[in-house]
PDB file of C-alpha atoms in Angstrom:
ATOM      1  CA  MET A   1     -28.684  -7.963  -8.756  1.00  0.00           C
ATOM      2  CA  THR A   2     -24.931  -7.129  -8.017  1.00  0.00           C
ATOM      3  CA  SER A   3     -24.261  -3.790  -9.457  1.00  0.00           C
ATOM      4  CA  ARG A   4     -20.411  -4.145  -9.134  1.00  0.00           C
ATOM      5  CA  THR A   5     -18.317  -7.088  -8.310  1.00  0.00           C
ATOM      6  CA  THR A   6     -14.788  -5.885  -8.638  1.00  0.00           C
ATOM      7  CA  SER A   7     -13.214  -2.609  -7.058  1.00  0.00           C
ATOM      8  CA  ALA A   8      -9.678  -1.072  -7.232  1.00  0.00           C
ATOM      9  CA  LEU A   9     -10.105  -0.060  -3.631  1.00  0.00           C
ATOM     10  CA  VAL A  10      -7.899  -1.807  -1.011  1.00  0.00           C
ATOM     11  CA  LEU A  11      -8.719  -1.105   2.804  1.00  0.00           C
ATOM     12  CA  HIS A  12      -5.731  -1.641   5.112  1.00  0.00           C
ATOM     13  CA  GLY A  13      -6.464  -2.669   8.589  1.00  0.00           C
ATOM     14  CA  ALA A  14      -4.397  -3.302  11.850  1.00  0.00           C
ATOM     15  CA  LEU A  15      -1.799  -6.157  11.960  1.00  0.00           C
ATOM     16  CA  GLY A  16      -1.367  -6.307   8.362  1.00  0.00           C
ATOM     17  CA  GLN A  17      -5.166  -7.104   7.470  1.00  0.00           C
ATOM     18  CA  ARG A  18      -6.372  -5.917   3.935  1.00  0.00           C
ATOM     19  CA  ALA A  19      -9.831  -6.128   2.352  1.00  0.00           C
ATOM     20  CA  ARG A  20     -10.436  -6.172  -1.497  1.00  0.00           C
ATOM     21  CA  LEU A  21     -13.480  -6.778  -3.699  1.00  0.00           C
ATOM     22  CA  ARG A  22     -12.613  -9.089  -6.463  1.00  0.00           C
ATOM     23  CA  SER A  23     -14.937 -10.975  -8.811  1.00  0.00           C
ATOM     24  CA  GLY A  24     -17.880 -11.272  -6.517  1.00  0.00           C
ATOM     25  CA  GLU A  25     -15.876 -12.027  -3.485  1.00  0.00           C
ATOM     26  CA  LEU A  26     -14.735 -10.010  -0.549  1.00  0.00           C
ATOM     27  CA  LEU A  27     -11.184 -11.120   0.272  1.00  0.00           C
ATOM     28  CA  LEU A  28     -10.042 -10.495   3.863  1.00  0.00           C
ATOM     29  CA  GLN A  29      -6.411 -11.065   4.197  1.00  0.00           C
ATOM     30  CA  SER A  30      -4.210 -11.299   7.400  1.00  0.00           C
ATOM     31  CA  ARG A  31      -0.643 -12.426   7.786  1.00  0.00           C
ATOM     32  CA  ARG A  32      -1.814 -16.078   8.349  1.00  0.00           C
ATOM     33  CA  GLU A  33      -4.776 -16.656   6.178  1.00  0.00           C
ATOM     34  CA  LEU A  34      -6.916 -15.290   3.208  1.00  0.00           C
ATOM     35  CA  ARG A  35     -10.709 -15.446   3.884  1.00  0.00           C
ATOM     36  CA  ARG A  36     -12.944 -15.534   0.810  1.00  0.00           C
ATOM     37  CA  ILE A  37     -16.477 -14.380   1.393  1.00  0.00           C
ATOM     38  CA  PRO A  38     -18.821 -14.348  -1.507  1.00  0.00           C
ATOM     39  CA  VAL A  39     -20.700 -11.149  -1.995  1.00  0.00           C
ATOM     40  CA  ALA A  40     -24.015 -13.355  -2.278  1.00  0.00           C
ATOM     41  CA  ALA A  41     -23.420 -14.589   1.118  1.00  0.00           C
ATOM     42  CA  ILE A  42     -23.433 -11.102   2.718  1.00  0.00           C
ATOM     43  CA  GLU A  43     -26.604  -9.718   4.413  1.00  0.00           C
ATOM     44  CA  ARG A  44     -25.593  -6.405   5.163  1.00  0.00           C
ATOM     45  CA  VAL A  45     -22.359  -4.256   5.652  1.00  0.00           C
ATOM     46  CA  VAL A  46     -21.943  -2.075   9.070  1.00  0.00           C
ATOM     47  CA  VAL A  47     -19.540   0.731   9.788  1.00  0.00           C
ATOM     48  CA  ARG A  48     -19.139   0.897  13.625  1.00  0.00           C
ATOM     49  CA  GLY A  49     -16.742   1.549  16.385  1.00  0.00           C
ATOM     50  CA  PRO A  50     -14.989   4.915  17.464  1.00  0.00           C
ATOM     51  CA  ARG A  51     -15.196   7.321  14.598  1.00  0.00           C
ATOM     52  CA  GLY A  52     -16.347   4.560  12.111  1.00  0.00           C
ATOM     53  CA  ARG A  53     -12.954   2.840  12.029  1.00  0.00           C
ATOM     54  CA  THR A  54     -14.395  -0.712  11.850  1.00  0.00           C
ATOM     55  CA  LEU A  55     -15.867  -2.425   8.847  1.00  0.00           C
ATOM     56  CA  ALA A  56     -18.267  -5.390   9.667  1.00  0.00           C
ATOM     57  CA  VAL A  57     -19.915  -7.772   7.245  1.00  0.00           C
ATOM     58  CA  VAL A  58     -22.911  -9.896   8.638  1.00  0.00           C
ATOM     59  CA  LEU A  59     -23.722 -12.889   6.639  1.00  0.00           C
ATOM     60  CA  THR A  60     -27.089 -14.418   5.717  1.00  0.00           C
ATOM     61  CA  GLY A  61     -28.423 -17.178   7.987  1.00  0.00           C
ATOM     62  CA  GLN A  62     -30.222 -18.022  11.228  1.00  0.00           C
ATOM     63  CA  GLU A  63     -27.030 -18.163  13.429  1.00  0.00           C
ATOM     64  CA  PRO A  64     -26.517 -15.269  16.118  1.00  0.00           C
ATOM     65  CA  VAL A  65     -25.218 -12.150  14.361  1.00  0.00           C
ATOM     66  CA  ALA A  66     -21.988 -12.418  16.373  1.00  0.00           C
ATOM     67  CA  ALA A  67     -21.192 -15.921  14.875  1.00  0.00           C
ATOM     68  CA  ARG A  68     -21.601 -14.780  11.042  1.00  0.00           C
ATOM     69  CA  THR A  69     -19.900 -11.459  11.469  1.00  0.00           C
ATOM     70  CA  HIS A  70     -16.334 -10.632   9.998  1.00  0.00           C
ATOM     71  CA  SER A  71     -14.767  -7.378  10.720  1.00  0.00           C
ATOM     72  CA  LEU A  72     -11.722  -5.368   9.906  1.00  0.00           C
ATOM     73  CA  THR A  73     -10.427  -2.295  11.809  1.00  0.00           C
ATOM     74  CA  SER A  74      -8.548   0.519  10.209  1.00  0.00           C
ATOM     75  CA  LEU A  75      -6.973   3.891  11.194  1.00  0.00           C
ATOM     76  CA  ARG A  76      -8.675   5.735   8.389  1.00  0.00           C
ATOM     77  CA  PRO A  77     -12.394   6.204   8.912  1.00  0.00           C
ATOM     78  CA  THR A  78     -12.767   7.964   5.522  1.00  0.00           C
ATOM     79  CA  ALA A  79     -11.270   4.841   3.645  1.00  0.00           C
ATOM     80  CA  VAL A  80     -13.643   2.427   5.746  1.00  0.00           C
ATOM     81  CA  LYS A  81     -16.838   4.388   4.684  1.00  0.00           C
ATOM     82  CA  ARG A  82     -15.776   4.546   1.032  1.00  0.00           C
ATOM     83  CA  PHE A  83     -15.031   0.881   0.939  1.00  0.00           C
ATOM     84  CA  ALA A  84     -18.414   0.068   2.701  1.00  0.00           C
ATOM     85  CA  ALA A  85     -20.196   2.191   0.247  1.00  0.00           C
ATOM     86  CA  VAL A  86     -18.565   0.217  -2.761  1.00  0.00           C
ATOM     87  CA  LEU A  87     -19.399  -3.191  -0.996  1.00  0.00           C
ATOM     88  CA  CYS A  88     -22.988  -2.035  -0.365  1.00  0.00           C
ATOM     89  CA  ALA A  89     -23.410  -1.464  -3.882  1.00  0.00           C
ATOM     90  CA  ALA A  90     -22.246  -4.746  -4.894  1.00  0.00           C
ATOM     91  CA  LEU A  91     -24.830  -6.692  -2.558  1.00  0.00           C
ATOM     92  CA  PRO A  92     -27.691  -8.420  -4.500  1.00  0.00           C
ATOM     93  CA  VAL A  93     -31.355  -7.354  -3.971  1.00  0.00           C
ATOM     94  CA  ARG A  94     -32.972 -10.075  -1.782  1.00  0.00           C
ATOM     95  CA  ASP A  95     -36.147 -10.644  -0.023  1.00  0.00           C
ATOM     96  CA  GLY A  96     -36.956 -11.768   3.559  1.00  0.00           C
ATOM     97  CA  ALA A  97     -36.844 -15.354   2.781  1.00  0.00           C
ATOM     98  CA  GLU A  98     -33.554 -15.556   1.074  1.00  0.00           C
ATOM     99  CA  LEU A  99     -32.017 -13.647   3.965  1.00  0.00           C
ATOM    100  CA  SER A 100     -33.184 -16.350   6.537  1.00  0.00           C
ATOM    101  CA  ARG A 101     -31.211 -19.073   4.689  1.00  0.00           C
ATOM    102  CA  SER A 102     -27.719 -20.197   5.773  1.00  0.00           C
ATOM    103  CA  GLY A 103     -24.950 -18.205   4.181  1.00  0.00           C
ATOM    104  CA  SER A 104     -24.410 -19.742   0.867  1.00  0.00           C
ATOM    105  CA  PRO A 105     -21.969 -20.134  -0.982  1.00  0.00           C
ATOM    106  CA  PRO A 106     -19.849 -20.961   1.942  1.00  0.00           C
ATOM    107  CA  VAL A 107     -16.958 -18.738   3.099  1.00  0.00           C
ATOM    108  CA  THR A 108     -13.576 -20.417   2.352  1.00  0.00           C
ATOM    109  CA  VAL A 109     -10.338 -19.868   4.486  1.00  0.00           C
ATOM    110  CA  GLU A 110      -6.979 -20.391   2.763  1.00  0.00           C
ATOM    111  CA  PRO A 111      -3.826 -20.533   4.984  1.00  0.00           C
ATOM    112  CA  LEU A 112      -0.990 -18.383   3.684  1.00  0.00           C
ATOM    113  CA  GLU A 113       2.628 -19.642   3.403  1.00  0.00           C
ATOM    114  CA  ARG A 114       4.666 -17.936   6.043  1.00  0.00           C
ATOM    115  CA  ARG A 115       8.312 -17.050   5.382  1.00  0.00           C
ATOM    116  CA  GLY A 116      10.069 -18.340   8.328  1.00  0.00           C
ATOM    117  CA  ARG A 117       8.768 -15.889  11.057  1.00  0.00           C
ATOM    118  CA  PRO A 118      11.548 -14.417  13.075  1.00  0.00           C
ATOM    119  CA  ALA A 119      11.515 -15.022  16.759  1.00  0.00           C
ATOM    120  CA  VAL A 120      11.411 -11.303  17.290  1.00  0.00           C
ATOM    121  CA  GLN A 121      10.111  -8.753  14.949  1.00  0.00           C
ATOM    122  CA  SER A 122      12.729  -6.494  13.515  1.00  0.00           C
ATOM    123  CA  GLY A 123      10.946  -3.366  14.664  1.00  0.00           C
ATOM    124  CA  SER A 124      11.171  -4.388  18.337  1.00  0.00           C
ATOM    125  CA  VAL A 125      14.857  -5.342  17.991  1.00  0.00           C
ATOM    126  CA  VAL A 126      15.691  -1.877  16.805  1.00  0.00           C
ATOM    127  CA  ALA A 127      13.553  -0.229  19.425  1.00  0.00           C
ATOM    128  CA  VAL A 128      15.065  -2.457  22.106  1.00  0.00           C
ATOM    129  CA  ALA A 129      18.768  -1.715  20.833  1.00  0.00           C
ATOM    130  CA  PHE A 130      18.062   2.060  20.791  1.00  0.00           C
ATOM    131  CA  CYS A 131      16.873   2.013  24.321  1.00  0.00           C
ATOM    132  CA  LEU A 132      19.866  -0.036  25.380  1.00  0.00           C
ATOM    133  CA  VAL A 133      22.479   2.382  23.594  1.00  0.00           C
ATOM    134  CA  MET A 134      20.526   5.253  25.313  1.00  0.00           C
ATOM    135  CA  ALA A 135      20.611   3.692  28.581  1.00  0.00           C
ATOM    136  CA  ALA A 136      24.365   3.021  28.410  1.00  0.00           C
ATOM    137  CA  LEU A 137      25.244   6.652  27.209  1.00  0.00           C
ATOM    138  CA  LEU A 138      23.070   8.127  30.205  1.00  0.00           C
ATOM    139  CA  VAL A 139      24.663   5.785  32.787  1.00  0.00           C
ATOM    140  CA  THR A 140      28.191   6.609  31.543  1.00  0.00           C
ATOM    141  CA  ARG A 141      27.286  10.281  31.393  1.00  0.00           C
ATOM    142  CA  SER A 142      28.111  10.517  27.845  1.00  0.00           C
ATOM    143  CA  TRP A 143      25.847  13.467  27.364  1.00  0.00           C
ATOM    144  CA  GLY A 144      26.877  14.630  24.078  1.00  0.00           C
ATOM    145  CA  GLY A 145      26.433  11.181  22.670  1.00  0.00           C
ATOM    146  CA  ALA A 146      23.147  10.963  24.148  1.00  0.00           C
ATOM    147  CA  PHE A 147      22.188  14.147  22.689  1.00  0.00           C
ATOM    148  CA  CYS A 148      23.261  12.724  19.143  1.00  0.00           C
ATOM    149  CA  TRP A 149      21.616   9.479  19.619  1.00  0.00           C
ATOM    150  CA  VAL A 150      18.133  11.131  20.282  1.00  0.00           C
ATOM    151  CA  PHE A 151      18.141  12.306  16.707  1.00  0.00           C
ATOM    152  CA  VAL A 152      19.224   9.077  15.149  1.00  0.00           C
ATOM    153  CA  PRO A 153      15.717   7.450  14.772  1.00  0.00           C
ATOM    154  CA  MET A 154      14.250  10.721  13.568  1.00  0.00           C
ATOM    155  CA  LEU A 155      16.713  11.190  10.714  1.00  0.00           C
ATOM    156  CA  VAL A 156      17.136   7.528   9.767  1.00  0.00           C
ATOM    157  CA  GLY A 157      13.362   6.717   9.984  1.00  0.00           C
ATOM    158  CA  ALA A 158      12.535   9.761   7.787  1.00  0.00           C
ATOM    159  CA  GLY A 159      15.285   8.586   5.263  1.00  0.00           C
ATOM    160  CA  VAL A 160      14.121   5.065   5.177  1.00  0.00           C
ATOM    161  CA  SER A 161      10.498   6.092   4.623  1.00  0.00           C
ATOM    162  CA  LEU A 162      11.065   8.622   1.985  1.00  0.00           C
ATOM    163  CA  ALA A 163      13.574   6.146   0.238  1.00  0.00           C
ATOM    164  CA  GLU A 164      10.495   4.222  -1.004  1.00  0.00           C
ATOM    165  CA  VAL A 165       8.831   7.433  -2.405  1.00  0.00           C
ATOM    166  CA  GLY A 166      12.006   8.229  -4.368  1.00  0.00           C
ATOM    167  CA  TRP A 167      12.911   4.674  -5.347  1.00  0.00           C
ATOM    168  CA  LYS A 168       9.752   4.005  -7.059  1.00  0.00           C
ATOM    169  CA  PRO A 169       9.916   6.387  -9.868  1.00  0.00           C
ATOM    170  CA  VAL A 170      13.689   5.589 -10.316  1.00  0.00           C
ATOM    171  CA  ARG A 171      13.031   1.881 -10.662  1.00  0.00           C
ATOM    172  CA  GLU A 172      10.113   2.179 -12.903  1.00  0.00           C
ATOM    173  CA  GLY A 173      11.654   4.738 -15.021  1.00  0.00           C
ATOM    174  CA  TRP A 174      14.611   2.583 -15.530  1.00  0.00           C
ATOM    175  CA  ILE A 175      12.680  -0.360 -16.389  1.00  0.00           C
ATOM    176  CA  LEU A 176      10.535   1.285 -18.962  1.00  0.00           C
ATOM    177  CA  ALA A 177      13.748   2.937 -20.497  1.00  0.00           C
ATOM    178  CA  VAL A 178      15.613  -0.393 -20.667  1.00  0.00           C
ATOM    179  CA  ARG A 179      12.877  -2.779 -21.846  1.00  0.00           C
ATOM    180  CA  GLY A 180       9.791  -0.669 -22.393  1.00  0.00           C
ATOM    181  CA  ILE A 181       7.763  -0.904 -25.662  1.00  0.00           C
ATOM    182  CA  THR A 182       6.082   2.217 -26.998  1.00  0.00           C
ATOM    183  CA  VAL A 183       2.580   2.416 -28.389  1.00  0.00           C
ATOM    184  CA  ASP A 184       0.019   5.108 -29.406  1.00  0.00           C
ATOM    185  CA  GLY A 185      -2.738   5.729 -26.887  1.00  0.00           C
ATOM    186  CA  ARG A 186      -5.970   7.642 -27.219  1.00  0.00           C
ATOM    187  CA  ARG A 187      -7.487   9.652 -24.324  1.00  0.00           C
ATOM    188  CA  LYS A 188     -10.672   8.538 -22.807  1.00  0.00           C
ATOM    189  CA  ASN A 189     -12.843  11.445 -22.370  1.00  0.00           C
ATOM    190  CA  SER A 190     -16.440  10.214 -21.763  1.00  0.00           C
ATOM    191  CA  GLY A 191     -16.566   9.332 -18.138  1.00  0.00           C
ATOM    192  CA  ALA A 192     -14.764   6.723 -16.063  1.00  0.00           C
ATOM    193  CA  ILE A 193     -14.040   3.176 -17.312  1.00  0.00           C
ATOM    194  CA  ASP A 194     -14.641   1.474 -13.962  1.00  0.00           C
ATOM    195  CA  ALA A 195     -14.275   2.425 -10.162  1.00  0.00           C
ATOM    196  CA  GLY A 196     -10.508   2.509 -10.657  1.00  0.00           C
ATOM    197  CA  ASP A 197     -10.601   5.723 -12.629  1.00  0.00           C
ATOM    198  CA  VAL A 198     -12.381   7.804 -10.145  1.00  0.00           C
ATOM    199  CA  ASP A 199      -9.104   9.201  -8.737  1.00  0.00           C
ATOM    200  CA  ALA A 200      -7.190   9.348 -12.148  1.00  0.00           C
ATOM    201  CA  SER A 201      -6.769  12.780 -13.777  1.00  0.00           C
ATOM    202  CA  TYR A 202      -6.238  11.101 -17.272  1.00  0.00           C
ATOM    203  CA  VAL A 203      -7.150   7.764 -18.760  1.00  0.00           C
ATOM    204  CA  TYR A 204      -5.670   6.648 -22.058  1.00  0.00           C
ATOM    205  CA  LEU A 205      -6.641   3.443 -23.897  1.00  0.00           C
ATOM    206  CA  PHE A 206      -3.941   1.502 -25.757  1.00  0.00           C
ATOM    207  CA  THR A 207      -3.241  -1.793 -27.355  1.00  0.00           C
ATOM    208  CA  ASP A 208      -0.187  -3.711 -26.446  1.00  0.00           C
ATOM    209  CA  ALA A 209       2.181  -5.725 -28.937  1.00  0.00           C
ATOM    210  CA  GLU A 210       0.159  -8.949 -28.247  1.00  0.00           C
ATOM    211  CA  GLY A 211      -3.079  -7.139 -29.317  1.00  0.00           C
ATOM    212  CA  VAL A 212      -4.462  -6.955 -25.713  1.00  0.00           C
ATOM    213  CA  PRO A 213      -6.387  -3.827 -24.698  1.00  0.00           C
ATOM    214  CA  ARG A 214      -4.680  -1.998 -21.881  1.00  0.00           C
ATOM    215  CA  VAL A 215      -5.275   1.385 -19.930  1.00  0.00           C
ATOM    216  CA  TYR A 216      -3.082   3.971 -18.607  1.00  0.00           C
ATOM    217  CA  ARG A 217      -4.319   5.982 -15.604  1.00  0.00           C
ATOM    218  CA  GLY A 218      -2.412   8.651 -14.198  1.00  0.00           C
ATOM    219  CA  SER A 219      -1.848  12.496 -13.298  1.00  0.00           C
ATOM    220  CA  ASN A 220       0.127  13.111 -16.561  1.00  0.00           C
ATOM    221  CA  GLY A 221      -1.639  13.741 -19.901  1.00  0.00           C
ATOM    222  CA  GLY A 222      -3.884  16.148 -21.495  1.00  0.00           C
ATOM    223  CA  ARG A 223      -3.362  15.609 -25.290  1.00  0.00           C
ATOM    224  CA  ASP A 224      -5.999  13.568 -27.221  1.00  0.00           C
ATOM    225  CA  GLU A 225      -3.119  11.168 -28.309  1.00  0.00           C
ATOM    226  CA  GLU A 226      -0.125  10.147 -26.466  1.00  0.00           C
ATOM    227  CA  GLU A 227       2.712   7.769 -26.803  1.00  0.00           C
ATOM    228  CA  ILE A 228       2.748   5.384 -24.047  1.00  0.00           C
ATOM    229  CA  VAL A 229       5.488   3.208 -22.944  1.00  0.00           C
ATOM    230  CA  TYR A 230       4.822  -0.104 -21.120  1.00  0.00           C
ATOM    231  CA  ASP A 231       6.711  -3.122 -19.744  1.00  0.00           C
ATOM    232  CA  PRO A 232       5.999  -6.226 -21.683  1.00  0.00           C
ATOM    233  CA  ARG A 233       6.793  -8.209 -18.690  1.00  0.00           C
ATOM    234  CA  ASN A 234       4.306  -6.353 -16.519  1.00  0.00           C
ATOM    235  CA  PRO A 235       1.957  -4.344 -18.794  1.00  0.00           C
ATOM    236  CA  GLY A 236       0.377  -2.577 -15.798  1.00  0.00           C
ATOM    237  CA  LEU A 237       3.391  -0.655 -15.564  1.00  0.00           C
ATOM    238  CA  ASN A 238       3.102   2.028 -18.127  1.00  0.00           C
ATOM    239  CA  GLN A 239       3.835   5.859 -18.323  1.00  0.00           C
ATOM    240  CA  LEU A 240       3.584   8.591 -20.937  1.00  0.00           C
ATOM    241  CA  ARG A 241       6.804   8.374 -22.819  1.00  0.00           C
ATOM    242  CA  ARG A 242       7.381  11.954 -22.781  1.00  0.00           C
ATOM    243  CA  ARG A 243       7.077  11.995 -18.999  1.00  0.00           C
ATOM    244  CA  ASN A 244       9.189   8.782 -18.345  1.00  0.00           C
ATOM    245  CA  ALA A 245      12.690  10.587 -18.143  1.00  0.00           C
ATOM    246  CA  ALA A 246      11.333  13.365 -16.197  1.00  0.00           C
ATOM    247  CA  GLN A 247       9.715  10.949 -13.624  1.00  0.00           C
ATOM    248  CA  PHE A 248      13.051   9.135 -13.487  1.00  0.00           C
ATOM    249  CA  ALA A 249      15.102  12.380 -12.851  1.00  0.00           C
ATOM    250  CA  ALA A 250      12.810  13.518 -10.166  1.00  0.00           C
ATOM    251  CA  GLY A 251      13.023  10.382  -8.415  1.00  0.00           C
ATOM    252  CA  LEU A 252      16.771  10.278  -8.526  1.00  0.00           C
ATOM    253  CA  THR A 253      16.989  14.002  -7.522  1.00  0.00           C
ATOM    254  CA  PHE A 254      14.612  13.247  -4.425  1.00  0.00           C
ATOM    255  CA  LEU A 255      17.043  10.429  -3.433  1.00  0.00           C
ATOM    256  CA  LEU A 256      20.091  12.357  -3.609  1.00  0.00           C
ATOM    257  CA  LEU A 257      19.070  15.643  -2.212  1.00  0.00           C
ATOM    258  CA  LEU A 258      16.831  14.542   0.419  1.00  0.00           C
ATOM    259  CA  VAL A 259      17.005  10.810   1.154  1.00  0.00           C
ATOM    260  CA  LEU A 260      20.748  10.520   1.216  1.00  0.00           C
ATOM    261  CA  PRO A 261      21.484  13.523   3.547  1.00  0.00           C
ATOM    262  CA  LEU A 262      18.841  12.225   5.808  1.00  0.00           C
ATOM    263  CA  LEU A 263      20.427   8.619   5.958  1.00  0.00           C
ATOM    264  CA  GLY A 264      23.942  10.247   6.078  1.00  0.00           C
ATOM    265  CA  SER A 265      23.251  12.472   8.918  1.00  0.00           C
ATOM    266  CA  GLY A 266      21.627   9.909  11.094  1.00  0.00           C
ATOM    267  CA  THR A 267      24.589   7.534  10.328  1.00  0.00           C
ATOM    268  CA  ALA A 268      27.021  10.125  11.363  1.00  0.00           C
ATOM    269  CA  LEU A 269      25.292  10.853  14.312  1.00  0.00           C
ATOM    270  CA  ALA A 270      25.121   7.314  15.492  1.00  0.00           C
ATOM    271  CA  LEU A 271      28.602   6.816  14.864  1.00  0.00           C
ATOM    272  CA  ALA A 272      29.568   9.868  16.958  1.00  0.00           C
ATOM    273  CA  ALA A 273      27.371   8.660  19.789  1.00  0.00           C
ATOM    274  CA  LEU A 274      29.002   5.124  19.740  1.00  0.00           C
ATOM    275  CA  ALA A 275      32.450   6.715  19.735  1.00  0.00           C
ATOM    276  CA  ASP A 276      31.548   8.720  22.774  1.00  0.00           C
ATOM    277  CA  LEU A 277      30.136   5.729  24.616  1.00  0.00           C
ATOM    278  CA  PHE A 278      33.305   3.640  23.989  1.00  0.00           C
ATOM    279  CA  GLY A 279      35.699   6.280  24.789  1.00  0.00           C
ATOM    280  CA  LEU A 280      37.188   6.712  21.215  1.00  0.00           C
ATOM    281  CA  TRP A 281      36.101  10.399  20.997  1.00  0.00           C
ATOM    282  CA  SER A 282      34.319  12.840  23.448  1.00  0.00           C
ATOM    283  CA  TYR A 283      32.506  15.904  23.378  1.00  0.00           C
ATOM    284  CA  ALA A 284      34.164  17.129  26.784  1.00  0.00           C
ATOM    285  CA  ALA A 285      37.425  17.462  24.750  1.00  0.00           C
ATOM    286  CA  LEU A 286      35.990  20.042  22.493  1.00  0.00           C
TER     287      LEU A 286
END
């Protein structure tokens, strides 16, 4: 019998692929399609490839193994092994006769709507533009500009990557402060509620204004009872009320003291390099 049909784990693969276990189905999503594989149709789960980076599921049936195998390759071997363990635990116990049948229920494929694919990926455009400007700087012997231009992708790239880290607590803290509803929550002390609680330091149960039971999971907490503020439009967005302002302030400080200087420095160096390239300003004059 299936021991677990839903998991909070998400396995990310190459080229935007994702794998999830939801309601008795393994969902393999790519940029073009969503493949729904019933757990009941899976014969076995295999971790293979260099360093165990590939998750492969083999369906039941009499067809060749290659014809009934679906796979996903990730850069994180540990995540692959963890997801494979959860998926194996969800497989039903069957005898040899059941394994010889054709995979049933069938696998379904749903095409995903694509948002007007650009002719060239934005990352490729940025890389080409960087190389062209660098080549122009070297050809014109704008050594100072070339020196500045080398550091532009480092600073801007780091700033853009870290911006999301700081923006998330700021956005969530603002939403909860503006339209959040506060309720009482009680700490869950006796074990985990489901697989999603494995990595949660604290778990609190609360009931929203509509009478629906909800759960807060996070690294903040410790008391037996806590006031929890949640977004009525998206109850999954919740936080301890006493921590919301601190979370907002920490995110804002992160943006102002780290992200903004990185982006500003990268922009300043880019402008200096372009000015040197077009002769508007030269390091030779210094």
